[in-house]
Each structure stands twice: as structure tokens, then as C-alpha cells.
């Protein structure tokens, strides 16, 4: 099928699929970031069991394959009488996995802070929370712009998991497999989806490096 | 050598009041975690998922032999995929570092393309389109090739970062000795670069391994696919999928640990001797 | 006998790092307006001593008093007592993500609750005084080591401290920048600032110190006025130390 043929027949669906992918990505990333911050707080708090729990969480979700997690959520959890809709299952999977990586990035962001600056903050009479707010968080955030940009792209790639469940509206990956099982979309159908994914990734990457150049800390 | 982490630097040596607070909250946290575990166990018990029939077959050797076969295919696919990704990534990296603008442009475009497209889309391409084009591939290659293609852009960028990390002075020194550029690259630059990037290559292997779980799409008999057979044999969905998930997590965890250890070891010989 | 309350007082302070006994029964008083310089070979515990004063290092036993008040172990009280004692580090430790000016105003605004405008004016005045006012809008990494250290001194001054601790302030500097920092310190001393200084700069110590403390192996070996110490050291160890330094 030619591009114009495909677009006239499936153009609206492509737009809808792109928006679905964007929506999934935005929601998952926002939730993953919030969760990642929370997990990171657990991991750096002085309470040992919470640190261990946070580390455990990160190891589990950074190492589990997305497909395995989604299958657990969709097919296995109902045996525990825990049933989520397909959409919720996808969102849980595309949130939990990036949240673990988000926490890892935040940890390494914090580790870029020179220990002397923490001592200097103390010596100036800043309380613990003042030090966290004024010294630790700003530096950690500013040095994680690029990793977070990459995480946003990775989250977008992860949302292709949505194609593995019968979800409506379909995402960009789901739509391609749909088109190809109903008609022979051939290479073109893939190329359109791939181009839309790529364009999104480039846009994210471009914006990220723009922000990074603005806020990067000279050392 | 124990690395000091920000975790420990954030806190001062606690005073008596802080110590007491920490003790109390440690107690509360332990209780909360215990309660959470109890809740999970209760849910398993109440839904009958702790029943012997869901777990007893894990004591059989045949179960593990079967899972082991699947795992072997998974590892084979992951390693083959990673090797191909390395070869492709290396080529793209060489292309991106060329002076020829066209070669550089093509390489950059391919790198960005493979980094921006989900593995699943490549898998569907090999599953749906490639056979239409009359190219007959076995299930193994239908999963391995897309995983490799999906990873090669990241590998290329990792290799490029490694090459860039090699001090420029050495290049100049070697060129002044009359080495050709190709020779210089393979004899001086690349052997050093590869040391820098071995940890990120292992991390990439983890990603390839995770991507191979989609093998069920192309019905390749990997760990996940064999798990499905077990499930239909024993009618035990939850227990089998849980065990399989744990296997994946453990393997990836160990690979990541290996990558961390190598990252510290290989970082640079100079730094190592300075730290010793 | 001096009846005045010392700004800094250590009473029988002991500290171990594991098996290492790094501070052995240290007692020390620093009075208002006094400049006390601690000398000693590396590993003698002088830096550790300096860092215990504002509890950057904890002690195993003994007492530390600031203005006659015992140093609290934690919390807001510790923070507000620390605010009274400035500290200048070997590695400057300016906050990397802030401009020099913001480095100076952060604690006055957040800790002392001084108005932003007033804090800025005061900061500029101090930067002027240490000679880096033209760098106020830059971030630390854009400054030379000497400039950074002078800015760090200004940051300590911005808290209007009762005393300033200097932990080897010139050890991380290139030789040509040492004097610019020492000059600032000398002018502070002549303005009557109370200072406890750990340093390896013998000429500076001799010129500026009201009192010299010589430490070795975790103990205070000698305590005397600078002329007496440099001309007639009492102990064998101090003589060895001075010989080693002068033979450089």
C-alpha cells in the first residue's frame, strides 16, 4: 500500500494512536517520577528497613522484563482476586519500571554533589531540611536532566506494551499490528509509526539538551 | 574499597534524640513491612494459591529441565542478539566518526532511528512484514534480529562515548610516530575505549535479554514460551509466572552487578592505583 | 588569670577513629579577638580538632563550649550555634549551583532571617573587601582557587560570626594564590576577628598568631607565643618539626 492510500484509510487512526502513545507516555512518566522521588526518599532515609525496601523495589522493577510484568498483571493477578482493566495494567507496568530507573538517576544525581558542600551547609547553620531543599535537591535535579530525558524516551518505548493487550484506542505499535493483520500495510505502515515514534524521541531529546545546557552545573 | 554514598553523607553522627527517633521509626517500618508481607500471604492463602498442586511440580526435575531449556534459548537469543548489536553498533559508530558527511549522516540517522523506535515494532516488522517479502526466517531469528537492531544504536553511542574518552594526546602521539589512522584506531584507541564501555555493554545485554521476552509474539520457545506450556500442563498460572519473573529478575540483577563491579575495576588503571 | 568567657573552649576532648586515638585529652581556650594557630605534622590531629569545634566531627568524651554554652548534639540548637562560628575549608566548598553572590546570601537569609536586599548589600560589601566583587555573578567553577577561597571567607563573614575556623585554607591552592588568601586573613586578624587556624604557613603563623599550639600524635605538645615557639621550641618534637619545615 502506498503512503497516501494508507493515510487516507488509516490517517485518523494514526493520529489517535500517536495521541494515545503520547498520553500513556506523559501519564506514566509523571507517575513514575513521583514514585521515583518517593522511592528515593525511602532509599536515603536513615531508617534501615525502609532503605532496604527501597533498594529491593528498584532491583525488582529495574530487572523485570516489561512483558513479564504485564503478563503477571493481566493474567496472574486475577488468580489473587486482584483484577485491573487492561488499560490500568498497562499503566501500572509502564509506571513501575521507569520509576525504578528514575530513582537510580536521582541517586546518581545526588552522588555528584561534593561532600564538602554538605559540610559547608552544616557549618553555616542550615538545618537538615534547609540543606536538602537548598543544596541537595537543586543540584540533584539539575544534573539529572539528560538521564531524565532519556528516561522519558525509554518510557515512550515501554508504552508499546499497550499493543500486547486488546486496548482501545490503540497505541502506535498496536495500530501497526492491527493494520497488518487486517490488510497488507507492508513496510509503509511500519514506517509511519516508526517515524512518529522517532519524531517524538527527537523532540524530547532536543528539548532535554536545551534545558540541560541552561541548567547544567559547571564543575 | 567501600564507596561512600550520598546516603551516608547526608546525615551527621546522630545525637541521643535522633538515635531514639531512628530506633522508634525502625520499629514502625519493620512492623509495616511485616504487615505488608502478611497481607500478601493472606491474599495467596484466601484465594487458594498456596495449594500444594500449584507449587509441588517445582520439586520435579523435569519442570526445571524444561524451564532450563527455555532459559537456554533465551540466553542464546540474548547473546546472539547482543553480538549482532555489537557488530552493527560498531559499524555505525565508525560511520558516525567518519569525515565523509554522507556516511556520517546515514550513521547518525540510523542510530537515532533505532534508538527512537520500540523493540516491539521491530518484532512485528519481522513477524508480519518480513515473511510477506518472502524471507523465511526461523522463530529464533525473528526475535533475535529485531532485538539486535533495536539495541545497536545505543551500543553505537556507548562505543562512541568510549572512543571520545580516550585522551587526545595519545592520538597525536601515535600520529606523530607515523601510524596510519586505521591502525591507530584499532591498536591504540579502541582497545582503551572498549574498557570504558564494557559496563554499559553489559547493561545493554540486559536490555536485549528483557526484549527477548517478547519471543511469544513469534512463538519462539524461550523461557516465557516454555512457561506457558508448564501453565497449561499444571493449570498453574500464578505460580509459574511468578517463578519465571523471579528468574528473569535474578539473571538481570546478576548481570547488572557484574557491570557495576567491572565499572569500578576498569574505570582507569591510574585511578585505581591512586585509590589503593 | 583571664576571667572572661572564652569564645571557644575545649575541655578534655578525646576522639578515636576506630583503633586510632586521634585526639588525646585536648583542652584549649580561644578568647575574643584572639588568633590561635595550630601547627603540627600531618596526621597530628590538628584538622580533626578544628572540625570538632562545630561538630563536623563528633567527640568520644570531653566538652566543647561556645561562648560558655555546651555544644548541643543535634537539631536546631546545634544549627544556630554553628551559625555563630564560621568555617573556611581546604577545598573551599562553595555551592556549585549558585552564583558567588547567592553563596553569600543563602545562610544569612535562610538562617539569620535577614532581608534579601540587606543581605545582598552586605554580601557585595564583603566581596569588595576580599577583592572578588567583580566575580559576584559568576558560579564557583569560573573562579580561580584563590578567588574561590576568598569568596568562601566572605561567605563565612556574611554570617557575622563570633569566630572563624580555618581548616588548612591554603593547602589546596597553587603557590601564586596563597598570598592573596593569607592577606585577607591577615587583615581580618588585624580587625580583631577571633580565629582558630590550622595551617602549614609558618611565616604567616609567626606574623599573625597571638598564640601558637603545636600538636603531635593527637596531643597538644606546646602552647606559647609565636616568637617563643619559633625561636626557642621547648620540646624535641617541635624542634624536629621546625627543622623539617625550614629545611624545605
mmCIF file of C-alpha atoms in Angstrom, chain C residues 26 28 36-42 44 46 49 202 211-224 229-230 233-242 245:
data_model
loop_
_atom_site.group_PDB
_atom_site.id
_atom_site.type_symbol
_atom_site.label_atom_id
_atom_site.label_comp_id
_atom_site.label_asym_id
_atom_site.label_seq_id
_atom_site.Cartn_x
_atom_site.Cartn_y
_atom_site.Cartn_z
ATOM 1 C CA UNK C 26 42.718 18.163 74.399
ATOM 2 C CA UNK C 28 42.009 24.654 74.670
ATOM 3 C CA UNK C 36 45.278 30.963 67.602
ATOM 4 C CA UNK C 37 47.269 28.964 65.074
ATOM 5 C CA UNK C 38 47.565 25.196 65.312
ATOM 6 C CA UNK C 39 50.714 23.725 63.826
ATOM 7 C CA UNK C 40 51.899 20.177 63.574
ATOM 8 C CA UNK C 41 52.891 17.424 61.184
ATOM 9 C CA UNK C 42 50.175 15.896 59.018
ATOM 10 C CA UNK C 44 48.799 15.026 64.182
ATOM 11 C CA UNK C 46 45.016 19.306 64.087
ATOM 12 C CA UNK C 49 40.496 19.191 66.309
ATOM 13 C CA UNK C 202 54.978 29.200 59.121
ATOM 14 C CA UNK C 211 49.271 32.112 70.334
ATOM 15 C CA UNK C 212 50.687 29.019 68.674
ATOM 16 C CA UNK C 213 49.628 25.499 69.531
ATOM 17 C CA UNK C 214 51.858 22.664 68.431
ATOM 18 C CA UNK C 215 50.190 19.275 68.087
ATOM 19 C CA UNK C 216 51.685 15.890 67.504
ATOM 20 C CA UNK C 217 50.207 12.425 67.724
ATOM 21 C CA UNK C 218 46.818 13.725 68.910
ATOM 22 C CA UNK C 219 48.224 15.745 71.786
ATOM 23 C CA UNK C 220 48.926 19.386 72.388
ATOM 24 C CA UNK C 221 52.683 19.315 72.867
ATOM 25 C CA UNK C 222 53.385 23.020 73.186
ATOM 26 C CA UNK C 223 51.394 26.189 73.595
ATOM 27 C CA UNK C 224 53.194 29.519 73.546
ATOM 28 C CA UNK C 229 57.805 28.927 69.726
ATOM 29 C CA UNK C 230 59.741 29.663 66.577
ATOM 30 C CA UNK C 233 60.793 25.494 70.911
ATOM 31 C CA UNK C 234 60.656 23.626 74.197
ATOM 32 C CA UNK C 235 60.066 20.070 73.037
ATOM 33 C CA UNK C 236 62.161 17.725 70.961
ATOM 34 C CA UNK C 237 59.220 17.089 68.645
ATOM 35 C CA UNK C 238 58.628 20.768 67.938
ATOM 36 C CA UNK C 239 62.329 21.243 67.176
ATOM 37 C CA UNK C 240 62.259 18.314 64.756
ATOM 38 C CA UNK C 241 59.129 19.669 63.130
ATOM 39 C CA UNK C 242 60.567 23.167 62.683
ATOM 40 C CA UNK C 245 59.856 22.635 57.726
#
